[in-house]
CSV table of C-alpha atoms in Angstrom, one decimal:
chain,number,residue,atom,x,y,z
A,517,MET,CA,-71.4,27.9,-22.3
A,518,MET,CA,-69.2,27.3,-25.4
A,519,LEU,CA,-65.7,25.9,-24.9
A,520,SER,CA,-63.0,26.2,-27.4
A,521,GLU,CA,-61.4,23.0,-28.8
A,522,THR,CA,-58.3,23.8,-26.7
A,523,GLU,CA,-60.3,24.1,-23.5
A,524,ILE,CA,-62.2,20.9,-24.2
A,525,LYS,CA,-58.9,19.0,-24.6
A,526,GLU,CA,-57.6,20.5,-21.4
A,527,LEU,CA,-60.6,19.3,-19.4
A,528,ARG,CA,-58.8,16.0,-19.4
A,529,ILE,CA,-56.1,17.5,-17.2
A,530,PHE,CA,-58.6,18.3,-14.5
A,531,GLU,CA,-60.1,14.9,-14.9
A,532,ASP,CA,-56.8,13.1,-14.4
A,533,PHE,CA,-55.6,15.3,-11.5
A,534,LEU,CA,-58.7,15.1,-9.4
A,535,ASN,CA,-59.0,11.4,-10.1
A,536,SER,CA,-55.4,10.9,-8.9
A,537,ILE,CA,-56.3,12.4,-5.5
A,538,GLY,CA,-59.5,10.4,-5.0
A,539,PHE,CA,-62.2,12.1,-6.9
A,540,LYS,CA,-64.3,10.7,-9.7
A,541,ARG,CA,-63.3,11.6,-13.2
A,542,LEU,CA,-66.7,13.2,-13.8
A,543,GLU,CA,-66.2,15.5,-10.8
A,544,GLY,CA,-62.9,16.6,-12.3
A,545,THR,CA,-64.6,17.4,-15.6
A,546,VAL,CA,-67.3,19.5,-13.9
A,547,PHE,CA,-64.7,21.3,-11.8
A,548,GLY,CA,-62.6,22.0,-14.9
A,549,LEU,CA,-65.6,23.5,-16.7
A,550,LEU,CA,-66.3,25.8,-13.8
A,551,VAL,CA,-62.6,26.8,-13.6
A,552,LEU,CA,-62.7,27.8,-17.3
A,553,SER,CA,-66.1,29.5,-17.2
A,554,ASP,CA,-66.0,33.3,-16.7
A,555,THR,CA,-69.6,33.3,-15.5
A,556,PRO,CA,-71.4,31.1,-12.9
A,557,LEU,CA,-73.3,28.2,-14.5
A,558,THR,CA,-76.5,26.4,-13.6
A,559,SER,CA,-76.6,22.6,-13.4
A,560,GLU,CA,-78.6,22.5,-16.6
A,561,GLU,CA,-75.9,24.5,-18.4
A,562,ILE,CA,-73.2,22.2,-17.0
A,563,ALA,CA,-75.1,19.1,-18.0
A,564,LYS,CA,-75.7,20.4,-21.6
A,565,THR,CA,-72.1,21.6,-22.1
A,566,LEU,CA,-70.6,18.3,-20.9
A,567,ASN,CA,-73.4,16.1,-22.3
A,568,LEU,CA,-74.2,14.7,-18.8
A,569,SER,CA,-77.4,13.5,-17.1
A,570,GLN,CA,-78.9,15.9,-14.6
A,571,SER,CA,-78.4,13.3,-11.9
A,572,ALA,CA,-74.7,12.8,-12.6
A,573,THR,CA,-74.2,16.6,-12.7
A,574,SER,CA,-76.0,17.1,-9.4
A,575,THR,CA,-74.0,14.4,-7.6
A,576,SER,CA,-70.7,15.9,-8.9
A,577,LEU,CA,-71.7,19.3,-7.7
A,578,LYS,CA,-72.6,18.1,-4.3
A,579,THR,CA,-69.2,16.4,-3.9
A,580,LEU,CA,-67.3,19.4,-5.1
A,581,ALA,CA,-69.3,21.7,-2.7
A,582,HIS,CA,-68.7,19.3,0.2
A,583,TYR,CA,-64.9,19.7,-0.3
A,584,GLY,CA,-65.1,23.5,-0.8
A,585,ALA,CA,-64.1,23.4,-4.4
A,586,ILE,CA,-67.1,25.4,-5.6
A,587,GLU,CA,-69.5,28.0,-4.4
A,588,THR,CA,-73.3,28.0,-5.1
A,589,ARG,CA,-75.7,30.9,-4.9
A,590,GLU,CA,-79.2,31.8,-6.1
A,591,GLY,CA,-79.6,33.8,-9.3
A,592,ARG,CA,-81.4,37.2,-8.9
A,593,GLU,CA,-83.7,36.7,-11.8
A,594,ASN,CA,-85.1,33.2,-11.7
A,595,ARG,CA,-83.6,32.0,-8.5
A,596,ALA,CA,-81.8,29.2,-10.3
A,597,LYS,CA,-78.8,27.9,-8.4
A,598,LEU,CA,-75.5,29.2,-9.9
A,599,HIS,CA,-72.3,27.4,-9.5
A,600,THR,CA,-68.7,28.7,-9.7
A,601,ALA,CA,-65.2,27.4,-8.9
A,602,LYS,CA,-63.6,29.1,-6.0
A,603,ASP,CA,-61.0,31.7,-6.9
A,604,ASP,CA,-58.5,30.7,-4.2
A,605,SER,CA,-57.2,27.2,-5.0
A,606,LEU,CA,-55.3,27.1,-1.7
A,607,SER,CA,-58.6,27.2,0.2
A,608,ILE,CA,-59.7,24.2,-1.8
A,609,VAL,CA,-56.6,22.3,-0.8
A,610,ALA,CA,-57.1,23.3,2.8
A,611,SER,CA,-60.7,22.1,2.8
A,612,ILE,CA,-59.7,18.7,1.3
A,613,PHE,CA,-57.0,18.3,3.9
A,614,ARG,CA,-59.4,19.1,6.7
A,615,LYS,CA,-62.2,16.9,5.6
A,616,ARG,CA,-60.3,13.9,4.3
A,617,ASP,CA,-56.5,13.7,4.8
A,618,GLN,CA,-56.1,15.3,8.2
A,619,GLU,CA,-58.3,12.7,10.0
A,620,LYS,CA,-56.6,9.8,8.3
A,621,ILE,CA,-53.1,11.0,9.1
A,622,ILE,CA,-54.0,11.7,12.7
A,623,GLY,CA,-55.5,8.2,12.9
A,624,LEU,CA,-52.4,6.6,11.5
A,625,LYS,CA,-50.2,8.5,14.0
A,626,LYS,CA,-52.3,7.5,17.0
A,627,ALA,CA,-52.3,3.9,15.9
A,628,ALA,CA,-48.5,3.9,15.5
A,629,GLU,CA,-48.2,5.5,19.0
A,630,ARG,CA,-50.4,2.8,20.5
A,631,LEU,CA,-48.4,0.1,18.9
A,632,LEU,CA,-45.1,1.7,19.9
A,633,LYS,CA,-46.1,1.3,23.5
A,634,THR,CA,-46.1,-2.5,23.1
A,635,LYS,CA,-42.5,-2.4,21.9
A,636,SER,CA,-39.7,-2.5,24.4
A,637,ASN,CA,-36.6,-2.6,22.2
A,638,PRO,CA,-35.7,0.7,20.6
A,639,ASP,CA,-33.2,-1.0,18.3
A,640,ALA,CA,-35.8,-3.4,16.9
A,641,PRO,CA,-36.8,-2.8,13.2
A,642,SER,CA,-40.5,-2.6,14.0
A,643,TYR,CA,-39.8,0.0,16.7
A,644,LYS,CA,-37.9,2.2,14.2
A,645,ARG,CA,-40.6,1.8,11.6
A,646,LEU,CA,-43.3,2.9,14.0
A,647,LYS,CA,-41.2,5.9,15.0
A,648,SER,CA,-40.7,6.8,11.4
A,649,ILE,CA,-44.5,6.7,10.8
A,650,ILE,CA,-45.1,9.0,13.8
A,651,SER,CA,-42.4,11.5,12.6
A,652,THR,CA,-43.7,11.5,9.0
A,653,SER,CA,-47.3,12.0,10.2
A,654,GLU,CA,-46.1,15.0,12.3
A,655,ILE,CA,-44.4,16.5,9.4
A,656,ALA,CA,-47.6,16.1,7.3
A,657,GLU,CA,-49.6,17.7,10.2
A,658,SER,CA,-47.3,20.6,10.3
A,659,VAL,CA,-47.5,21.3,6.6
A,660,MET,CA,-51.3,21.0,6.7
A,661,ASN,CA,-51.5,23.4,9.6
A,662,PHE,CA,-49.3,25.9,7.7
A,663,ILE,CA,-51.7,25.6,4.7
A,664,PHE,CA,-54.7,26.0,7.0
A,665,GLY,CA,-53.3,29.2,8.5
A,666,LEU,CA,-52.4,30.6,5.1
A,667,ALA,CA,-55.8,29.9,3.6
A,668,GLU,CA,-57.5,31.5,6.6
A,669,ARG,CA,-55.6,34.7,6.1
A,670,ASP,CA,-57.3,35.0,2.7
A,671,ILE,CA,-54.4,36.7,0.9
A,672,PRO,CA,-54.2,35.0,-2.5
A,673,GLU,CA,-52.6,38.0,-4.1
A,674,GLN,CA,-49.6,37.6,-1.9
A,675,TYR,CA,-49.0,33.9,-2.6
A,676,PRO,CA,-46.3,34.5,-5.3
A,677,GLN,CA,-44.2,36.4,-2.8
A,678,ILE,CA,-44.7,33.8,-0.1
A,679,ILE,CA,-43.8,31.0,-2.5
A,680,LYS,CA,-40.5,32.7,-3.3
A,681,ARG,CA,-39.6,32.5,0.4
A,682,LEU,CA,-40.5,28.9,1.1
A,683,PRO,CA,-37.8,27.1,-0.9
A,684,LYS,CA,-35.1,28.9,1.0
A,685,ALA,CA,-36.8,28.4,4.3
A,686,PHE,CA,-37.2,24.6,3.8
A,687,ASP,CA,-33.8,24.2,2.3
A,688,LEU,CA,-32.3,25.8,5.4
A,689,ILE,CA,-34.3,23.4,7.6
A,690,THR,CA,-33.3,20.3,5.7
A,691,LYS,CA,-29.6,21.2,5.5
A,692,SER,CA,-29.3,22.1,9.2
A,693,VAL,CA,-30.5,18.7,10.6
A,694,GLU,CA,-29.9,15.0,10.0
A,695,PRO,CA,-32.1,12.6,11.9
A,696,VAL,CA,-35.8,12.5,10.9
A,697,ASP,CA,-37.1,13.2,14.4
A,698,ILE,CA,-35.0,16.4,14.5
A,699,LEU,CA,-36.2,17.3,11.1
A,700,THR,CA,-39.8,16.9,12.2
A,701,ASN,CA,-39.3,19.2,15.2
A,702,SER,CA,-37.5,21.8,13.0
A,703,VAL,CA,-40.3,21.9,10.5
A,704,LYS,CA,-42.9,22.1,13.3
A,705,ASN,CA,-41.1,24.9,15.1
A,706,PHE,CA,-40.3,26.8,11.9
A,707,ILE,CA,-43.9,26.8,10.8
A,708,SER,CA,-45.4,27.6,14.2
A,709,SER,CA,-42.9,30.3,15.1
A,710,ARG,CA,-42.8,32.2,11.8
A,711,SER,CA,-44.8,35.5,11.6
A,712,TRP,CA,-46.3,34.9,8.2
A,713,PRO,CA,-47.4,38.0,6.4
A,714,LYS,CA,-50.9,39.4,7.1
A,715,SER,CA,-50.7,42.4,4.8
A,716,LYS,CA,-48.7,43.7,1.8
A,717,GLU,CA,-46.6,45.8,4.1
A,718,ASP,CA,-45.4,42.7,5.9
A,719,LEU,CA,-43.9,41.3,2.7
A,720,ARG,CA,-41.8,44.4,1.9
């Protein structure tokens, strides 16, 4: 695959972004190439285009596949494995949340809940900090659950219209409450109770 000079320069953006959320820079480069490619690529084509070893390419592809960022299938002619980036980026985010962040956030919340049971003074600074960790974790869980649900509906063509509604919805929540524990419940209730669109007709 031939990349233009502009595309080659922009691969650095994918490198930097994926590296900032815990991936290796090489994995970001491979993902960026697959995003920019209009056709599926074999590992050999990826290695040649990016001047990488076959081993480094294979390792990067395995990691990206594990987190749901790419899809792999066999070619019809020579049965070589063909790799492509997923079209729906939200499904990638949901997969990363499920396989990495969700477990860590739940673990942090459970640890804070266990420690909170050892505290007897609600006015103590440590008690308030633990309560804040629990509330923050619950907000994160609620947002992740919203993303999971939206990704499972598989309606990427409707995301622009949904995005237009979200700022007003969250602005209403944050302006209507003050304490963080009330804010947490408001976010959770809003996300769980909303009838999010399942079809184009629902958005009209």
